[in-house]
Coordinates of N, CA and C in Angstrom, one line a residue:
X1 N 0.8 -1.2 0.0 CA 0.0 0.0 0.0 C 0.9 1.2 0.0
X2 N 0.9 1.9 -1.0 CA 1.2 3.3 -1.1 C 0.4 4.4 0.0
X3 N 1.6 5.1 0.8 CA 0.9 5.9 1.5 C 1.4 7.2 1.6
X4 N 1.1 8.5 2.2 CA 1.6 10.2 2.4 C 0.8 10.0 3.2
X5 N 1.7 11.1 3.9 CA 1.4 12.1 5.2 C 0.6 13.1 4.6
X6 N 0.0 13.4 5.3 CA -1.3 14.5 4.7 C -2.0 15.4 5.9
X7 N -2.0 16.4 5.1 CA -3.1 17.6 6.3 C -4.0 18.8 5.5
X8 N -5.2 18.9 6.0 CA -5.8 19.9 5.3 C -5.3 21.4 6.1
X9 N -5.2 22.0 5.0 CA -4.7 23.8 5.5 C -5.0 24.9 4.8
X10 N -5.0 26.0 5.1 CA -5.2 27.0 4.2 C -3.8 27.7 4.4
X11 N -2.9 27.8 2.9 CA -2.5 28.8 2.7 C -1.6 30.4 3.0
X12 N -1.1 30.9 3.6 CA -1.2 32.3 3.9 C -0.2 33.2 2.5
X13 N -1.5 34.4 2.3 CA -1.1 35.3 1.4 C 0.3 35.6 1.3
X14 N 1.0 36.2 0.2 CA 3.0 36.6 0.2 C 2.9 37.6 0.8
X15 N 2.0 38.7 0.9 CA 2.3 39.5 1.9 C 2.6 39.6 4.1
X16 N 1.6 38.3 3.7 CA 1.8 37.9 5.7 C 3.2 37.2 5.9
X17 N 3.1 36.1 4.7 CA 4.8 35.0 4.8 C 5.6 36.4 5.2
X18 N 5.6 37.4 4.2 CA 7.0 38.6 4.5 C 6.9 39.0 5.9
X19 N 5.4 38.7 6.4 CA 5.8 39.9 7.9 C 6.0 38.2 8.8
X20 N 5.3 37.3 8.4 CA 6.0 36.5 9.5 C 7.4 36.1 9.4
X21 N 8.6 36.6 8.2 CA 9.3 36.3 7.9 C 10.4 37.1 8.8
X22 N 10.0 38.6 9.4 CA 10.0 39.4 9.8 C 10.6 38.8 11.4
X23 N 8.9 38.4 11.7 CA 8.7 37.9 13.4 C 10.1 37.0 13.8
X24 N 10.5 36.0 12.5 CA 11.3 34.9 12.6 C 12.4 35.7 12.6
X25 N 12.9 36.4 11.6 CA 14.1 37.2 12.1 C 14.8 38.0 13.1
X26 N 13.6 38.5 13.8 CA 13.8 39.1 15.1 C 14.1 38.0 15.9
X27 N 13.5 36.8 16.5 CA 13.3 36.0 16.7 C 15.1 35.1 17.3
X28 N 15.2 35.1 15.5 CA 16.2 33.8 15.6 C 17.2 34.9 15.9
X29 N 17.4 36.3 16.0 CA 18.3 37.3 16.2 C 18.4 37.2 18.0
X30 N 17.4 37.0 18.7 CA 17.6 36.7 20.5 C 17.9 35.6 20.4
X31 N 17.5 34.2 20.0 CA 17.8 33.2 20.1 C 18.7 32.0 19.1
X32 N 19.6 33.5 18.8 CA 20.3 32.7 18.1 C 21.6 31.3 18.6
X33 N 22.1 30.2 18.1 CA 23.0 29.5 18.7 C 22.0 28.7 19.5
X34 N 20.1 28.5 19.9 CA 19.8 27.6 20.6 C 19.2 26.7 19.3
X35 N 19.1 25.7 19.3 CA 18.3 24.0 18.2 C 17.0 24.6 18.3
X36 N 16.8 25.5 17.0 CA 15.5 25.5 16.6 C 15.9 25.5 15.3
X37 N 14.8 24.5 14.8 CA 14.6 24.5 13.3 C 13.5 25.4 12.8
X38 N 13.6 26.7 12.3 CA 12.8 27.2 11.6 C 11.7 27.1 10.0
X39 N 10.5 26.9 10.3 CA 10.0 26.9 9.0 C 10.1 27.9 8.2
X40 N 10.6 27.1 6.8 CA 10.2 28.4 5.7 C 9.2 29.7 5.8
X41 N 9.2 30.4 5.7 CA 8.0 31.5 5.4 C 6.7 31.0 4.4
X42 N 7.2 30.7 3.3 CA 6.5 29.9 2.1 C 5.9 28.6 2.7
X43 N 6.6 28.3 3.4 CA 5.4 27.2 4.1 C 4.8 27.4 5.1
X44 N 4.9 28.4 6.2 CA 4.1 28.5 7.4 C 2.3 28.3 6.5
X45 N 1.3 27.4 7.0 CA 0.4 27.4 7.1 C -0.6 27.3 8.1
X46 N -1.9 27.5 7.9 CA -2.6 27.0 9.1 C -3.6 25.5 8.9
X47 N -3.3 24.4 9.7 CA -3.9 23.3 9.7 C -5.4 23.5 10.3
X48 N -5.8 23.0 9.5 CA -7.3 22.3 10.0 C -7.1 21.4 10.5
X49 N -7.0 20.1 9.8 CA -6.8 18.5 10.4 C -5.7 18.3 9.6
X50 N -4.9 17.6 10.7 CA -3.5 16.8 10.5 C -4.2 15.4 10.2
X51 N -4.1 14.7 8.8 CA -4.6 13.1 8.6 C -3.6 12.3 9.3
X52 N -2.5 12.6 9.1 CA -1.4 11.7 9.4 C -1.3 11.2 8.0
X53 N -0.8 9.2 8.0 CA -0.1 8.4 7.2 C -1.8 8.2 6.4
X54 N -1.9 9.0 4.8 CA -3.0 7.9 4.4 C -2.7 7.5 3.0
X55 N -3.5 6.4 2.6 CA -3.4 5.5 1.8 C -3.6 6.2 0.3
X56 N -2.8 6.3 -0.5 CA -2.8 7.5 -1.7 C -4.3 6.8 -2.4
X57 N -4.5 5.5 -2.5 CA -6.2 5.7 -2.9 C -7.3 6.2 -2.5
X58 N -7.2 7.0 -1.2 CA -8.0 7.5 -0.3 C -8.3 9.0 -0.6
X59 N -7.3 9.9 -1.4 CA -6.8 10.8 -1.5 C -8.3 11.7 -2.2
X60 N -8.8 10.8 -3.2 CA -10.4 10.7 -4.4 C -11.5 11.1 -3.1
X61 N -11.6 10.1 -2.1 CA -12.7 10.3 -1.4 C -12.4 11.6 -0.5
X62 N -11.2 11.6 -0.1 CA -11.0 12.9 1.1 C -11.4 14.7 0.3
X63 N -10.6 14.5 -1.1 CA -10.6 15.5 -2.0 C -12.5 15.9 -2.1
X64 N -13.5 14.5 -2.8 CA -14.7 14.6 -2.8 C -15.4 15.6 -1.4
X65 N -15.2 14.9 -0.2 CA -15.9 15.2 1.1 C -15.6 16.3 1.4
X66 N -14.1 17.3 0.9 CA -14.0 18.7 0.7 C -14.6 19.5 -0.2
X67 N -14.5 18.5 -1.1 CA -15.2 19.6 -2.0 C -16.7 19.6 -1.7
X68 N -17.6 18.8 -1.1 CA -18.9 18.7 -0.6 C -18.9 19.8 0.6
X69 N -18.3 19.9 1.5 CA -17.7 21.4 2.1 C -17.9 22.6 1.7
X70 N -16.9 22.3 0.3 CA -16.8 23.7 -0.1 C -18.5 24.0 -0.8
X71 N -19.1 23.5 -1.0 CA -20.7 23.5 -1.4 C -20.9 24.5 -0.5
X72 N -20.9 24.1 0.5 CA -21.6 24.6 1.5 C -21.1 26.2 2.4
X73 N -20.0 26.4 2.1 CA -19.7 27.5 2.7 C -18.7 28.2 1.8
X74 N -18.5 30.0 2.1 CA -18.2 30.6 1.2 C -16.7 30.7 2.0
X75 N -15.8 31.8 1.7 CA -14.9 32.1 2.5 C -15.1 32.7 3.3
X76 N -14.1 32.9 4.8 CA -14.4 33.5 5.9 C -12.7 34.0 6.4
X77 N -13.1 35.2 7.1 CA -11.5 35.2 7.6 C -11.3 34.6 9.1
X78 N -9.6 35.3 9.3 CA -9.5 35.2 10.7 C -8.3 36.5 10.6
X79 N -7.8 36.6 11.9 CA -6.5 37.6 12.6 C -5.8 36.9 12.6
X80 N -4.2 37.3 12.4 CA -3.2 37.0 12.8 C -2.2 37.5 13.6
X81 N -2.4 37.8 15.1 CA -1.8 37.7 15.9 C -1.3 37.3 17.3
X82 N -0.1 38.0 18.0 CA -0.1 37.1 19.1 C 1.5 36.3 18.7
X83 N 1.8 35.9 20.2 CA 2.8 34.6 20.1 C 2.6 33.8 21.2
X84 N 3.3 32.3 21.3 CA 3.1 31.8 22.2 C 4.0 30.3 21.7
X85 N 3.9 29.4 22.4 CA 4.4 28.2 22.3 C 3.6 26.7 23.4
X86 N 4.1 25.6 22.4 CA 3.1 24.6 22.8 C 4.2 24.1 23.5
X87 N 4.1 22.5 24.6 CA 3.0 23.3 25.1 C 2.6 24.4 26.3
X88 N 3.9 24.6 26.9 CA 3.6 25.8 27.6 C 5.1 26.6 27.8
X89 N 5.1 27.1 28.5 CA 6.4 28.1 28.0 C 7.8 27.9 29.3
X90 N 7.4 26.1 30.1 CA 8.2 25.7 30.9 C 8.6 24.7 29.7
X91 N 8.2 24.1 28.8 CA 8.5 23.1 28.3 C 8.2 23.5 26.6
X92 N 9.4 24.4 25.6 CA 8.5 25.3 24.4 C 9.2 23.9 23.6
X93 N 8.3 23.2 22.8 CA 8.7 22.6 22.2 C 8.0 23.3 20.7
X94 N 7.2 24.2 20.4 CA 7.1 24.6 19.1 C 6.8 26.1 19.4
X95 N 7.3 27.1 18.9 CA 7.3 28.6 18.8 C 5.6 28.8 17.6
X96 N 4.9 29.4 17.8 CA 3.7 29.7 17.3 C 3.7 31.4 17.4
X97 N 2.9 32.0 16.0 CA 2.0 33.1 16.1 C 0.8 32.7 16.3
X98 N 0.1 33.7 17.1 CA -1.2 33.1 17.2 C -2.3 33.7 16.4
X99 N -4.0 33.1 16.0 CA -5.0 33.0 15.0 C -6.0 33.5 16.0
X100 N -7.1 35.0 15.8 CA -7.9 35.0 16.8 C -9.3 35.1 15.5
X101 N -10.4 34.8 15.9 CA -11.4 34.3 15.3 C -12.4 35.0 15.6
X102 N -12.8 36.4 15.2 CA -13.6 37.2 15.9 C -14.9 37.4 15.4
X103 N -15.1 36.3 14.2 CA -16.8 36.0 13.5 C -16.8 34.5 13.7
X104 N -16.1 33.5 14.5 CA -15.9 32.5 14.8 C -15.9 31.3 13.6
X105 N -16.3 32.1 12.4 CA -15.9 31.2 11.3 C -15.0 30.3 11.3
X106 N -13.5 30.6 11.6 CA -13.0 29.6 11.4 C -13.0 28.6 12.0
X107 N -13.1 28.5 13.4 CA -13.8 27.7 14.6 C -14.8 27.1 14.2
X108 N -16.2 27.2 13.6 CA -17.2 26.7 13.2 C -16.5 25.6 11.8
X109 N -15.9 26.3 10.9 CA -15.3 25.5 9.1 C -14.6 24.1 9.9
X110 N -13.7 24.4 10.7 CA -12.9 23.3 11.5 C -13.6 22.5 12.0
X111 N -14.5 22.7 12.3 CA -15.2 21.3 13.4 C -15.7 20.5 12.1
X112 N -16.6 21.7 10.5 CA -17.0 20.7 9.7 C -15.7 20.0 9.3
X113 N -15.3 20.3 8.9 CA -14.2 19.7 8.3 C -13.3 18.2 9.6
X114 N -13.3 18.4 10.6 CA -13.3 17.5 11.3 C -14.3 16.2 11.4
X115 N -15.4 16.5 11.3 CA -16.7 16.1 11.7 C -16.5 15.2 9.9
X116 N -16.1 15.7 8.8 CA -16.3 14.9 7.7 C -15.1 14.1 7.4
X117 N -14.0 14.1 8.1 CA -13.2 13.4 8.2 C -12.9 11.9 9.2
X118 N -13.8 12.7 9.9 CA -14.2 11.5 10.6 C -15.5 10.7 10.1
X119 N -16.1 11.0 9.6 CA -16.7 10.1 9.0 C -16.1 8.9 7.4
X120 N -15.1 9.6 7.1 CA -13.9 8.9 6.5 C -12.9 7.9 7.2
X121 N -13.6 7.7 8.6 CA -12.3 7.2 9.5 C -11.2 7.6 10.2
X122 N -11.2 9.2 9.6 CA -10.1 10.1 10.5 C -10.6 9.8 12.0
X123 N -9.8 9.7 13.0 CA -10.5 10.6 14.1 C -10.2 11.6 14.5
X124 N -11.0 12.1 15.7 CA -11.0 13.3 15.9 C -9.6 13.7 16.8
X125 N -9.5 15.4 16.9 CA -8.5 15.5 17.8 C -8.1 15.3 18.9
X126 N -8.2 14.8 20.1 CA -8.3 14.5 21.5 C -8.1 15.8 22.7
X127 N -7.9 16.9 21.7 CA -7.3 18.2 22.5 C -8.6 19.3 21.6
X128 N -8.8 20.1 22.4 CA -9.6 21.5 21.6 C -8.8 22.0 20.4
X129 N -9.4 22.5 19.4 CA -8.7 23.1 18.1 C -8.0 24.0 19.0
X130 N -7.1 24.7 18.4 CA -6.1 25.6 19.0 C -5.5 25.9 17.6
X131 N -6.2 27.0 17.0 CA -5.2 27.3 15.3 C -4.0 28.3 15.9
X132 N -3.1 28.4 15.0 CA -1.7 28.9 14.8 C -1.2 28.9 13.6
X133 N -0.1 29.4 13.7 CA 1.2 29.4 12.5 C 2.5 29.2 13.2
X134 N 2.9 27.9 12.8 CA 4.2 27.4 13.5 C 5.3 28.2 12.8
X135 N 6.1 28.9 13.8 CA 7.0 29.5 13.5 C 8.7 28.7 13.6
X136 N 8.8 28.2 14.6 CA 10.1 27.0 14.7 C 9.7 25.9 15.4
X137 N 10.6 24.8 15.4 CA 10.2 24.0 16.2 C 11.8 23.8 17.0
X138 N 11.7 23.3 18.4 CA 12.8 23.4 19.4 C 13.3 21.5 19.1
X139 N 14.1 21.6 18.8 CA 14.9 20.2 18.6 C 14.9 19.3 20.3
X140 N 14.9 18.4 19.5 CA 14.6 17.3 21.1 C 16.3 17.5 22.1
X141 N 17.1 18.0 21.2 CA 18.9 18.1 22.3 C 18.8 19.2 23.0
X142 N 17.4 19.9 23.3 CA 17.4 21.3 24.2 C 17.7 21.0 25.6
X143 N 18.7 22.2 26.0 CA 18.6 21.6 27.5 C 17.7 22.9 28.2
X144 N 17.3 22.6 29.5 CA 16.4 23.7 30.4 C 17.0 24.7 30.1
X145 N 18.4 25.0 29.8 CA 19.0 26.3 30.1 C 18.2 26.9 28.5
X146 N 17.9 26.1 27.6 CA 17.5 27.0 26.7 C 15.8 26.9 26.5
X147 N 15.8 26.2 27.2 CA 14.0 26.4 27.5 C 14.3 27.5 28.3
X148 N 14.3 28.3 29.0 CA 14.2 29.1 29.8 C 15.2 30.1 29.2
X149 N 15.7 30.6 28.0 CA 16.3 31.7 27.1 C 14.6 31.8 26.2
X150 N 14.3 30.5 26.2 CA 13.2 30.6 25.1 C 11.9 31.2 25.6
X151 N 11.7 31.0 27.0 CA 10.2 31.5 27.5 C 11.1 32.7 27.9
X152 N 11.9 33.6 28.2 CA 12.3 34.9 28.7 C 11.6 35.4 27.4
X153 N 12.3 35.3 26.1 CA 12.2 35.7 24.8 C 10.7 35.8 24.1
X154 N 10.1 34.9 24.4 CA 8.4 34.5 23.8 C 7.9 36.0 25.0
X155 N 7.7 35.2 26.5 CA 7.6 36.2 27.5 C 7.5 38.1 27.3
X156 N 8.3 38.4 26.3 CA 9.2 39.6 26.5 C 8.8 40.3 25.3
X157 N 8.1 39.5 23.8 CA 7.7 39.8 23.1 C 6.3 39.9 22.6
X158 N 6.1 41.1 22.0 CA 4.5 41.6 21.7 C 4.6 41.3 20.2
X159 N 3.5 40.6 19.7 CA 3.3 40.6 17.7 C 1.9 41.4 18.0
X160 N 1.9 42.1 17.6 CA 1.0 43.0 17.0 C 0.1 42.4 15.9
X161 N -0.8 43.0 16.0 CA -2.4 42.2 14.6 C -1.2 42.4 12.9
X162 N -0.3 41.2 12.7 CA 0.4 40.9 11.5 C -1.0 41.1 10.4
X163 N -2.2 41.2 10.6 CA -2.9 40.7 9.1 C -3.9 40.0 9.0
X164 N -4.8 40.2 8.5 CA -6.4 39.4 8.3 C -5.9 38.5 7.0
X165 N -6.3 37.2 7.1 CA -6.5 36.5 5.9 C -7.8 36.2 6.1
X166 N -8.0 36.4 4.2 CA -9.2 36.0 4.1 C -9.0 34.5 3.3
X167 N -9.8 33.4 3.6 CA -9.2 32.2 3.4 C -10.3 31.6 1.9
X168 N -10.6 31.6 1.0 CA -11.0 31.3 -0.3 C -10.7 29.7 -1.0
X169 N -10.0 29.4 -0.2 CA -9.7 27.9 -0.3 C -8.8 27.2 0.9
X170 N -9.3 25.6 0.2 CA -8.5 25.1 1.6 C -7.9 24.0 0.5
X171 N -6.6 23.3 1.3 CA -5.4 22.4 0.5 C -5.6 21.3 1.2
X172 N -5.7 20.3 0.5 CA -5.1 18.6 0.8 C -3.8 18.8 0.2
X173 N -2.6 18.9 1.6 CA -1.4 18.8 1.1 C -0.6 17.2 1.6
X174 N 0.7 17.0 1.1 CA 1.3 16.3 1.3 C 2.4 16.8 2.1
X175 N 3.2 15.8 2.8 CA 4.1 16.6 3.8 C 5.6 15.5 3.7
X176 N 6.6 15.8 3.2 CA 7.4 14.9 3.1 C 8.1 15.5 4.2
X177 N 8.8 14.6 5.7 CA 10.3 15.0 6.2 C 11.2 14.6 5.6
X178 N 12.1 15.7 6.0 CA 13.5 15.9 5.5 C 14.6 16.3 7.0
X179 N 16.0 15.8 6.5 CA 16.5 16.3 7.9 C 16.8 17.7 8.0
X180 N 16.1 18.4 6.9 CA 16.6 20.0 7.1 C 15.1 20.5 6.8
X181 N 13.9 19.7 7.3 CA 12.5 20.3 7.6 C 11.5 19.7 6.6
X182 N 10.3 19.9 6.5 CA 9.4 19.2 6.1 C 9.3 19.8 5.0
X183 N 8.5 18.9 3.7 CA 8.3 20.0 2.4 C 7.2 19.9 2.0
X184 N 6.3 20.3 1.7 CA 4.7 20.7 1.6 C 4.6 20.9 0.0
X185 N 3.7 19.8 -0.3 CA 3.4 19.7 -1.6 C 1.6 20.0 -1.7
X186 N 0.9 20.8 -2.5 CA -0.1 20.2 -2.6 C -0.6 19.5 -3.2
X187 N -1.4 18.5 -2.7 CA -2.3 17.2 -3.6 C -3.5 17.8 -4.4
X188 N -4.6 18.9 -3.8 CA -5.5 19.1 -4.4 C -6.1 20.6 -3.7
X189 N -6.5 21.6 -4.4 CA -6.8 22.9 -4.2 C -8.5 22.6 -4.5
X190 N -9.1 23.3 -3.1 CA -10.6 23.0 -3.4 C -11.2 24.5 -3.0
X191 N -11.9 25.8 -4.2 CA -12.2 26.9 -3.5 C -13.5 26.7 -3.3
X192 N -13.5 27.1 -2.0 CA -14.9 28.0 -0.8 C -15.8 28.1 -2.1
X193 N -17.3 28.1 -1.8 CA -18.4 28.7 -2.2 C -18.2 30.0 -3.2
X194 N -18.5 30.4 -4.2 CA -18.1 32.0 -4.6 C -16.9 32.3 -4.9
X195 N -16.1 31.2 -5.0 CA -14.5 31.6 -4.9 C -14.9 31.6 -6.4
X196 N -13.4 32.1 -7.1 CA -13.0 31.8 -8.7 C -12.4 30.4 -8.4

């Protein structure tokens, strides 16, 4: 059985990649010399559902059940700001900007999109949605002394409202690791209600 790693996401416009590209520079400028692997700018996205490992014949039915989705709803935005790290700032194992949702749309799109995935056999998440944009992730050779450079630094810094996206489509991508970060392919582009 042929399989990919897969997750549904939306996208962010080239003008936000430049300002979170921004956040990351400031960033790796305090904490420079600690094991964080930084994502590209070009790839920061925001996940809906992480599938995990699925079976590339599956790819037809998941692609269908989104686009039955997209039937049903047009686009919606969200905010982009805020920082923080999972999962708490004694133990940062991933650097995050944060997503605030103030017509709850995206909160509401995510559960459908949950809710139809599981009906595919996905299950659900075992934790509350919690959207973001992964900014680094902290390598497993961290020692406390840099966990505790890392929450002074997160602690210490304000992101200001980076930018509204408005979201017009969502991606079934693929996700290959690599030892110098993951690469994000998409499998299939499906636009929102009203979209072109």
């Amino acid at each position: 059985m042929v399989a990919v790693r897969a997750f549904i996401a939306v996208e962010m416009p080239s003008e936000l990649q430049k300002r979170l590209a921004e956040v990351q520079d400031r960033l790796r400028r305090e904490l420079r010399d600690l094991p964080i692997r930084w994502v590209r700018p070009e790839s920061i996205h925001l996940t809906l559902k992480f599938l995990g490992m699925i079976p590339v014949s599956h790819t037809d039915e998941i692609v269908a059940a989104l686009r039955g989705l997209a039937l049903e709803r047009g686009p919606f935005t969200f905010v982009v700001e805020g920082i923080g790290c999972f999962p708490d700032l004694r133990h940062p194992r991933v650097i995050w900007v944060g997503i605030s949702d103030p017509t709850r749309a995206l909160g509401a799109f995510q559960r459908l999109v949950e809710s139809s995935m599981q009906k595919l056999g996905y299950p659900p998440e075992d934790r509350p949605y919690q959207p973001h944009l992964t900014l680094g992730r902290v390598g497993r050779e961290a020692a406390p002394a840099h966990y505790r450079r890392i929450a002074e630094v997160i602690e210490r810094t304000t992101i200001e409202r980076l930018g509204e996206v408005r979201a017009a489509e969502i991606v079934l991508m693929r996700s290959d690791l690599h030892p110098q970060g993951a690469v994000y392919t998409p499998i299939a582009r499906v636009p929102l209600r009203g979209s072109p």
